[in-house]
């Protein structure tokens, strides 16, 4: 029930086209390198684009009104740029199963989640996007994804927070001021520990102006209480104007 199905296709372009009204995914790709440019993917009964094990570019497309996610990135390395991704029932972009997308210059609006990272093994780079008017959170991700977020604009989302799942920061990382708080949900913990960097101590740096909001029993745990093989450090150096807030 997929309109277009590609498997083991090495290269190609889909340009200036439209895929709509599928009873399943609009487009499903497995282990492909097909690129989508200047096209419309809309009103399909599941995902607009379902890309598994693929290395593709999606540029200047309009992806809207799909009944699950606009783009499902499943074990894929994608470049997603300059698109409008809107009114998809679940997520604008869903990232799962050891994926590594670069998401740049998009308008991601009026979905449930803007960007949803569903696996702690995914990487994520998202910069220069406008993420607005989504009904859950603009971004939901894991701790190690946060350092890949920068220069995004967030407006009008029901929850003006970046939802950070519990998990481990095992490499040196910086969390910058996104203009909205980071939110650590109930009973979830961010663990900072490892042997990264020239000092062999994994360090989480919180930039000036950052606010981290904790729900009940949420927290940040630095290092290890009894094992020196799991050191950790926190650098939170605010300024008089741009204070760092834990609340």
PDB file of C-alpha atoms in Angstrom:
ATOM      1  CA  UNK A   1       0.000   0.000   0.000  1.00  0.00           C
ATOM      2  CA  UNK A   2       2.977   2.289  -0.611  1.00  0.00           C
ATOM      3  CA  UNK A   3       2.775   4.518  -3.671  1.00  0.00           C
ATOM      4  CA  UNK A   4       6.509   4.382  -4.451  1.00  0.00           C
ATOM      5  CA  UNK A   5       8.786   1.605  -3.183  1.00  0.00           C
ATOM      6  CA  UNK A   6      12.557   1.587  -3.772  1.00  0.00           C
ATOM      7  CA  UNK A   7      15.065  -1.054  -2.684  1.00  0.00           C
ATOM      8  CA  UNK A   8      18.830  -1.270  -3.268  1.00  0.00           C
ATOM      9  CA  UNK A   9      18.784   1.692  -5.654  1.00  0.00           C
ATOM     10  CA  UNK A  10      22.187   3.386  -5.837  1.00  0.00           C
ATOM     11  CA  UNK A  11      21.274   6.869  -7.015  1.00  0.00           C
ATOM     12  CA  UNK A  12      18.675   9.067  -8.653  1.00  0.00           C
ATOM     13  CA  UNK A  13      16.435  12.107  -8.239  1.00  0.00           C
ATOM     14  CA  UNK A  14      12.749  12.715  -7.717  1.00  0.00           C
ATOM     15  CA  UNK A  15      12.204  16.362  -8.628  1.00  0.00           C
ATOM     16  CA  UNK A  16       9.175  18.603  -9.135  1.00  0.00           C
ATOM     17  CA  UNK A  17       6.761  15.778  -8.366  1.00  0.00           C
ATOM     18  CA  UNK A  18       3.944  14.935  -5.993  1.00  0.00           C
ATOM     19  CA  UNK A  19       3.140  11.805  -3.980  1.00  0.00           C
ATOM     20  CA  UNK A  20      -0.253  11.805  -2.272  1.00  0.00           C
ATOM     21  CA  UNK A  21      -3.208   9.752  -1.034  1.00  0.00           C
ATOM     22  CA  UNK A  22      -1.325   6.465  -0.487  1.00  0.00           C
ATOM     23  CA  UNK A  23      -3.044   3.907   1.758  1.00  0.00           C
ATOM     24  CA  UNK A  24       0.335   3.452   3.517  1.00  0.00           C
ATOM     25  CA  UNK A  25       3.627   5.327   3.183  1.00  0.00           C
ATOM     26  CA  UNK A  26       3.856   7.800   0.370  1.00  0.00           C
ATOM     27  CA  UNK A  27       7.432   6.670  -0.368  1.00  0.00           C
ATOM     28  CA  UNK A  28       9.336   3.782   1.193  1.00  0.00           C
ATOM     29  CA  UNK A  29      13.062   3.323   0.548  1.00  0.00           C
ATOM     30  CA  UNK A  30      15.409   0.578   1.763  1.00  0.00           C
ATOM     31  CA  UNK A  31      19.185   0.924   1.259  1.00  0.00           C
ATOM     32  CA  UNK A  32      18.888   3.665  -1.364  1.00  0.00           C
ATOM     33  CA  UNK A  33      20.475   6.976  -2.302  1.00  0.00           C
ATOM     34  CA  UNK A  34      17.543   8.602  -4.033  1.00  0.00           C
ATOM     35  CA  UNK A  35      17.203  12.373  -3.512  1.00  0.00           C
ATOM     36  CA  UNK A  36      13.951  14.357  -3.310  1.00  0.00           C
ATOM     37  CA  UNK A  37      13.996  17.969  -4.510  1.00  0.00           C
ATOM     38  CA  UNK A  38      11.243  20.556  -5.079  1.00  0.00           C
ATOM     39  CA  UNK A  39       8.476  18.038  -4.500  1.00  0.00           C
ATOM     40  CA  UNK A  40       5.272  17.634  -2.498  1.00  0.00           C
ATOM     41  CA  UNK A  41       4.620  14.607  -0.259  1.00  0.00           C
ATOM     42  CA  UNK A  42       1.170  14.931   1.252  1.00  0.00           C
ATOM     43  CA  UNK A  43      -1.903  13.301   2.762  1.00  0.00           C
ATOM     44  CA  UNK A  44      -0.621   9.729   2.885  1.00  0.00           C
ATOM     45  CA  UNK A  45      -2.119   7.239   5.341  1.00  0.00           C
ATOM     46  CA  UNK A  46       1.161   6.609   7.211  1.00  0.00           C
ATOM     47  CA  UNK A  47       4.600   8.228   6.755  1.00  0.00           C
ATOM     48  CA  UNK A  48       5.213  10.649   3.947  1.00  0.00           C
ATOM     49  CA  UNK A  49       8.804   9.439   3.434  1.00  0.00           C
ATOM     50  CA  UNK A  50       9.931   6.210   5.156  1.00  0.00           C
ATOM     51  CA  UNK A  51      13.700   5.895   4.604  1.00  0.00           C
ATOM     52  CA  UNK A  52      15.536   2.852   5.974  1.00  0.00           C
ATOM     53  CA  UNK A  53      19.278   2.301   5.620  1.00  0.00           C
ATOM     54  CA  UNK A  54      19.427   5.128   3.107  1.00  0.00           C
ATOM     55  CA  UNK A  55      21.754   8.033   2.361  1.00  0.00           C
ATOM     56  CA  UNK A  56      19.595  10.705   0.789  1.00  0.00           C
ATOM     57  CA  UNK A  57      18.967  14.426   0.496  1.00  0.00           C
ATOM     58  CA  UNK A  58      15.511  15.957   0.939  1.00  0.00           C
ATOM     59  CA  UNK A  59      15.607  19.580  -0.166  1.00  0.00           C
ATOM     60  CA  UNK A  60      13.022  22.298  -0.747  1.00  0.00           C
ATOM     61  CA  UNK A  61      10.054  19.947  -0.436  1.00  0.00           C
ATOM     62  CA  UNK A  62       6.619  20.436   1.111  1.00  0.00           C
ATOM     63  CA  UNK A  63       5.783  17.468   3.341  1.00  0.00           C
ATOM     64  CA  UNK A  64       2.381  17.814   4.929  1.00  0.00           C
ATOM     65  CA  UNK A  65      -0.757  16.168   6.223  1.00  0.00           C
ATOM     66  CA  UNK A  66       0.589  12.616   6.531  1.00  0.00           C
ATOM     67  CA  UNK A  67      -1.152  10.428   9.126  1.00  0.00           C
ATOM     68  CA  UNK A  68       2.015   9.375  10.980  1.00  0.00           C
ATOM     69  CA  UNK A  69       5.298  11.235  10.393  1.00  0.00           C
ATOM     70  CA  UNK A  70       6.364  13.520   7.614  1.00  0.00           C
ATOM     71  CA  UNK A  71       9.832  11.933   7.415  1.00  0.00           C
ATOM     72  CA  UNK A  72      10.796   8.680   9.140  1.00  0.00           C
ATOM     73  CA  UNK A  73      14.591   8.336   9.331  1.00  0.00           C
ATOM     74  CA  UNK A  74      15.294   4.677  10.155  1.00  0.00           C
ATOM     75  CA  UNK A  75      18.983   3.747  10.320  1.00  0.00           C
ATOM     76  CA  UNK A  76      19.713   6.368   7.678  1.00  0.00           C
ATOM     77  CA  UNK A  77      22.083   9.265   7.054  1.00  0.00           C
ATOM     78  CA  UNK A  78      19.926  12.065   5.677  1.00  0.00           C
ATOM     79  CA  UNK A  79      20.400  15.694   4.745  1.00  0.00           C
ATOM     80  CA  UNK A  80      17.057  17.414   5.334  1.00  0.00           C
ATOM     81  CA  UNK A  81      17.194  21.062   4.293  1.00  0.00           C
ATOM     82  CA  UNK A  82      14.977  23.978   3.312  1.00  0.00           C
ATOM     83  CA  UNK A  83      11.707  22.050   3.545  1.00  0.00           C
ATOM     84  CA  UNK A  84       8.325  22.916   4.998  1.00  0.00           C
ATOM     85  CA  UNK A  85       7.172  19.994   7.164  1.00  0.00           C
ATOM     86  CA  UNK A  86       3.704  20.594   8.532  1.00  0.00           C
ATOM     87  CA  UNK A  87       0.463  19.136   9.896  1.00  0.00           C
ATOM     88  CA  UNK A  88       1.719  15.560  10.203  1.00  0.00           C
ATOM     89  CA  UNK A  89      -0.178  13.620  12.881  1.00  0.00           C
ATOM     90  CA  UNK A  90       2.785  12.196  14.818  1.00  0.00           C
ATOM     91  CA  UNK A  91       6.101  13.925  14.152  1.00  0.00           C
ATOM     92  CA  UNK A  92       7.444  16.233  11.526  1.00  0.00           C
ATOM     93  CA  UNK A  93      10.670  14.188  11.586  1.00  0.00           C
ATOM     94  CA  UNK A  94      10.964  10.838  13.414  1.00  0.00           C
ATOM     95  CA  UNK A  95      14.518   9.550  13.990  1.00  0.00           C
ATOM     96  CA  UNK A  96      15.010   5.884  14.971  1.00  0.00           C
ATOM     97  CA  UNK A  97      17.430   2.954  14.923  1.00  0.00           C
ATOM     98  CA  UNK A  98      21.009   4.340  14.708  1.00  0.00           C
ATOM     99  CA  UNK A  99      20.359   7.221  12.355  1.00  0.00           C
ATOM    100  CA  UNK A 100      22.449  10.335  11.678  1.00  0.00           C
ATOM    101  CA  UNK A 101      20.387  13.117  10.092  1.00  0.00           C
ATOM    102  CA  UNK A 102      21.469  16.699   9.462  1.00  0.00           C
ATOM    103  CA  UNK A 103      18.405  18.954   9.652  1.00  0.00           C
ATOM    104  CA  UNK A 104      19.023  22.511   8.469  1.00  0.00           C
ATOM    105  CA  UNK A 105      16.958  25.525   7.451  1.00  0.00           C
ATOM    106  CA  UNK A 106      13.534  23.872   7.613  1.00  0.00           C
ATOM    107  CA  UNK A 107      10.196  25.180   8.815  1.00  0.00           C
ATOM    108  CA  UNK A 108       8.689  22.457  11.004  1.00  0.00           C
ATOM    109  CA  UNK A 109       5.222  23.493  12.048  1.00  0.00           C
ATOM    110  CA  UNK A 110       1.873  22.262  13.378  1.00  0.00           C
ATOM    111  CA  UNK A 111       2.831  18.621  13.899  1.00  0.00           C
ATOM    112  CA  UNK A 112       2.532  16.738  17.190  1.00  0.00           C
ATOM    113  CA  UNK A 113       6.302  16.677  17.789  1.00  0.00           C
ATOM    114  CA  UNK A 114       8.553  18.755  15.588  1.00  0.00           C
ATOM    115  CA  UNK A 115      11.589  16.410  15.788  1.00  0.00           C
ATOM    116  CA  UNK A 116      11.349  13.167  17.777  1.00  0.00           C
ATOM    117  CA  UNK A 117      14.476  11.059  18.419  1.00  0.00           C
ATOM    118  CA  UNK A 118      13.255   7.614  19.461  1.00  0.00           C
ATOM    119  CA  UNK A 119      16.533   5.753  20.129  1.00  0.00           C
ATOM    120  CA  UNK A 120      19.489   6.542  22.416  1.00  0.00           C
ATOM    121  CA  UNK A 121      21.797   5.323  19.635  1.00  0.00           C
ATOM    122  CA  UNK A 122      20.822   8.039  17.141  1.00  0.00           C
ATOM    123  CA  UNK A 123      22.877  11.103  16.323  1.00  0.00           C
ATOM    124  CA  UNK A 124      21.331  14.441  15.439  1.00  0.00           C
ATOM    125  CA  UNK A 125      22.426  17.775  14.016  1.00  0.00           C
ATOM    126  CA  UNK A 126      19.678  20.400  13.819  1.00  0.00           C
ATOM    127  CA  UNK A 127      20.499  24.023  13.163  1.00  0.00           C
ATOM    128  CA  UNK A 128      18.866  27.066  11.636  1.00  0.00           C
ATOM    129  CA  UNK A 129      15.360  25.595  11.738  1.00  0.00           C
ATOM    130  CA  UNK A 130      12.120  27.352  12.626  1.00  0.00           C
ATOM    131  CA  UNK A 131      10.123  24.968  14.817  1.00  0.00           C
ATOM    132  CA  UNK A 132       6.719  26.379  15.667  1.00  0.00           C
ATOM    133  CA  UNK A 133       3.142  25.624  16.682  1.00  0.00           C
ATOM    134  CA  UNK A 134       3.679  21.920  17.409  1.00  0.00           C
ATOM    135  CA  UNK A 135       1.219  20.436  19.899  1.00  0.00           C
ATOM    136  CA  UNK A 136       3.623  18.364  22.055  1.00  0.00           C
ATOM    137  CA  UNK A 137       7.267  19.502  22.112  1.00  0.00           C
ATOM    138  CA  UNK A 138       9.384  21.108  19.390  1.00  0.00           C
ATOM    139  CA  UNK A 139      12.202  18.582  19.964  1.00  0.00           C
ATOM    140  CA  UNK A 140      12.348  15.368  21.988  1.00  0.00           C
ATOM    141  CA  UNK A 141      15.785  13.759  22.140  1.00  0.00           C
ATOM    142  CA  UNK A 142      18.490  12.138  24.294  1.00  0.00           C
ATOM    143  CA  UNK A 143      21.270  13.875  26.252  1.00  0.00           C
ATOM    144  CA  UNK A 144      24.033  13.238  23.724  1.00  0.00           C
ATOM    145  CA  UNK A 145      21.877  14.798  20.966  1.00  0.00           C
ATOM    146  CA  UNK A 146      21.648  18.196  22.673  1.00  0.00           C
ATOM    147  CA  UNK A 147      25.119  19.403  21.651  1.00  0.00           C
ATOM    148  CA  UNK A 148      24.003  19.027  18.011  1.00  0.00           C
ATOM    149  CA  UNK A 149      21.232  21.615  18.467  1.00  0.00           C
ATOM    150  CA  UNK A 150      22.037  25.247  17.725  1.00  0.00           C
ATOM    151  CA  UNK A 151      20.653  28.432  16.156  1.00  0.00           C
ATOM    152  CA  UNK A 152      17.081  27.164  15.957  1.00  0.00           C
ATOM    153  CA  UNK A 153      14.009  29.346  16.517  1.00  0.00           C
ATOM    154  CA  UNK A 154      11.113  28.121  18.659  1.00  0.00           C
ATOM    155  CA  UNK A 155       7.740  29.881  18.735  1.00  0.00           C
ATOM    156  CA  UNK A 156       4.160  28.976  19.626  1.00  0.00           C
ATOM    157  CA  UNK A 157       4.732  25.328  20.571  1.00  0.00           C
ATOM    158  CA  UNK A 158       2.331  24.059  23.242  1.00  0.00           C
ATOM    159  CA  UNK A 159       5.329  23.150  25.418  1.00  0.00           C
ATOM    160  CA  UNK A 160       8.098  25.664  24.809  1.00  0.00           C
ATOM    161  CA  UNK A 161      10.776  23.259  26.091  1.00  0.00           C
ATOM    162  CA  UNK A 162      13.276  20.789  24.649  1.00  0.00           C
ATOM    163  CA  UNK A 163      12.331  17.403  26.101  1.00  0.00           C
ATOM    164  CA  UNK A 164      15.483  15.488  27.094  1.00  0.00           C
ATOM    165  CA  UNK A 165      15.079  11.793  27.887  1.00  0.00           C
ATOM    166  CA  UNK A 166      17.170  10.203  30.615  1.00  0.00           C
ATOM    167  CA  UNK A 167      20.508   8.836  29.462  1.00  0.00           C
ATOM    168  CA  UNK A 168      24.279   9.167  29.582  1.00  0.00           C
ATOM    169  CA  UNK A 169      26.650  11.867  28.368  1.00  0.00           C
ATOM    170  CA  UNK A 170      29.880   9.901  27.833  1.00  0.00           C
ATOM    171  CA  UNK A 171      31.758  12.414  25.659  1.00  0.00           C
ATOM    172  CA  UNK A 172      32.554  16.076  26.346  1.00  0.00           C
ATOM    173  CA  UNK A 173      29.515  18.152  25.394  1.00  0.00           C
ATOM    174  CA  UNK A 174      28.125  21.685  25.557  1.00  0.00           C
ATOM    175  CA  UNK A 175      24.493  22.662  25.986  1.00  0.00           C
ATOM    176  CA  UNK A 176      23.872  26.127  24.581  1.00  0.00           C
ATOM    177  CA  UNK A 177      21.107  28.591  25.288  1.00  0.00           C
ATOM    178  CA  UNK A 178      18.311  27.677  22.871  1.00  0.00           C
ATOM    179  CA  UNK A 179      16.027  30.494  23.975  1.00  0.00           C
ATOM    180  CA  UNK A 180      13.729  27.951  25.673  1.00  0.00           C
ATOM    181  CA  UNK A 181      14.402  25.615  28.636  1.00  0.00           C
ATOM    182  CA  UNK A 182      15.584  22.049  28.568  1.00  0.00           C
ATOM    183  CA  UNK A 183      13.066  19.795  30.313  1.00  0.00           C
ATOM    184  CA  UNK A 184      14.046  16.636  32.241  1.00  0.00           C
ATOM    185  CA  UNK A 185      10.884  14.552  32.803  1.00  0.00           C
ATOM    186  CA  UNK A 186       9.764  12.804  35.957  1.00  0.00           C
ATOM    187  CA  UNK A 187      12.142  10.168  37.366  1.00  0.00           C
ATOM    188  CA  UNK A 188      14.624  10.619  34.493  1.00  0.00           C
ATOM    189  CA  UNK A 189      18.318  11.248  35.137  1.00  0.00           C
ATOM    190  CA  UNK A 190      21.056  12.726  32.966  1.00  0.00           C
ATOM    191  CA  UNK A 191      24.290  10.879  33.842  1.00  0.00           C
ATOM    192  CA  UNK A 192      27.630  12.552  33.054  1.00  0.00           C
ATOM    193  CA  UNK A 193      30.477  10.061  33.248  1.00  0.00           C
ATOM    194  CA  UNK A 194      33.316   8.735  31.126  1.00  0.00           C
ATOM    195  CA  UNK A 195      36.968   9.082  30.175  1.00  0.00           C
ATOM    196  CA  UNK A 196      36.709  11.602  27.339  1.00  0.00           C
ATOM    197  CA  UNK A 197      38.983  14.573  26.600  1.00  0.00           C
ATOM    198  CA  UNK A 198      42.654  15.232  27.272  1.00  0.00           C
ATOM    199  CA  UNK A 199      41.988  15.054  31.012  1.00  0.00           C
ATOM    200  CA  UNK A 200      40.167  11.704  30.724  1.00  0.00           C
ATOM    201  CA  UNK A 201      37.132  13.198  32.446  1.00  0.00           C
ATOM    202  CA  UNK A 202      33.858  13.570  30.565  1.00  0.00           C
ATOM    203  CA  UNK A 203      32.690  17.160  31.015  1.00  0.00           C
ATOM    204  CA  UNK A 204      29.260  18.683  30.410  1.00  0.00           C
ATOM    205  CA  UNK A 205      29.458  22.438  29.857  1.00  0.00           C
ATOM    206  CA  UNK A 206      26.283  24.459  30.401  1.00  0.00           C
ATOM    207  CA  UNK A 207      26.463  27.773  28.513  1.00  0.00           C
ATOM    208  CA  UNK A 208      25.344  31.108  29.998  1.00  0.00           C
ATOM    209  CA  UNK A 209      21.611  31.761  29.816  1.00  0.00           C
ATOM    210  CA  UNK A 210      20.558  28.096  29.881  1.00  0.00           C
ATOM    211  CA  UNK A 211      17.572  27.015  31.975  1.00  0.00           C
ATOM    212  CA  UNK A 212      17.096  23.333  32.880  1.00  0.00           C
ATOM    213  CA  UNK A 213      13.688  22.441  34.293  1.00  0.00           C
ATOM    214  CA  UNK A 214      13.194  19.214  36.244  1.00  0.00           C
ATOM    215  CA  UNK A 215       9.965  17.366  36.822  1.00  0.00           C
ATOM    216  CA  UNK A 216       9.507  15.302  39.993  1.00  0.00           C
ATOM    217  CA  UNK A 217      12.655  13.258  40.779  1.00  0.00           C
ATOM    218  CA  UNK A 218      14.408  14.324  37.572  1.00  0.00           C
ATOM    219  CA  UNK A 219      18.067  15.268  37.899  1.00  0.00           C
ATOM    220  CA  UNK A 220      21.649  15.419  36.646  1.00  0.00           C
ATOM    221  CA  UNK A 221      24.155  12.975  38.148  1.00  0.00           C
ATOM    222  CA  UNK A 222      27.860  13.764  37.754  1.00  0.00           C
ATOM    223  CA  UNK A 223      30.507  11.023  37.971  1.00  0.00           C
ATOM    224  CA  UNK A 224      30.191   7.844  40.017  1.00  0.00           C
ATOM    225  CA  UNK A 225      29.933   7.453  43.763  1.00  0.00           C
ATOM    226  CA  UNK A 226      32.393   4.541  44.046  1.00  0.00           C
ATOM    227  CA  UNK A 227      34.171   3.815  40.736  1.00  0.00           C
ATOM    228  CA  UNK A 228      36.972   6.107  39.548  1.00  0.00           C
ATOM    229  CA  UNK A 229      36.734   4.597  36.053  1.00  0.00           C
ATOM    230  CA  UNK A 230      33.555   6.658  35.557  1.00  0.00           C
ATOM    231  CA  UNK A 231      34.542  10.252  36.374  1.00  0.00           C
ATOM    232  CA  UNK A 232      32.487  13.244  35.332  1.00  0.00           C
ATOM    233  CA  UNK A 233      32.565  17.024  35.572  1.00  0.00           C
ATOM    234  CA  UNK A 234      30.104  19.881  35.201  1.00  0.00           C
ATOM    235  CA  UNK A 235      31.052  23.391  34.076  1.00  0.00           C
ATOM    236  CA  UNK A 236      28.225  25.903  34.591  1.00  0.00           C
ATOM    237  CA  UNK A 237      29.769  29.365  34.334  1.00  0.00           C
ATOM    238  CA  UNK A 238      27.025  31.941  33.937  1.00  0.00           C
ATOM    239  CA  UNK A 239      27.234  35.710  33.892  1.00  0.00           C
ATOM    240  CA  UNK A 240      25.453  38.418  35.833  1.00  0.00           C
ATOM    241  CA  UNK A 241      23.219  39.073  32.812  1.00  0.00           C
ATOM    242  CA  UNK A 242      22.947  35.497  31.515  1.00  0.00           C
ATOM    243  CA  UNK A 243      22.534  33.329  34.592  1.00  0.00           C
ATOM    244  CA  UNK A 244      22.273  29.541  34.426  1.00  0.00           C
ATOM    245  CA  UNK A 245      19.119  28.256  36.121  1.00  0.00           C
ATOM    246  CA  UNK A 246      18.375  24.775  37.484  1.00  0.00           C
ATOM    247  CA  UNK A 247      14.766  24.657  38.617  1.00  0.00           C
TER     248      UNK A 247
END
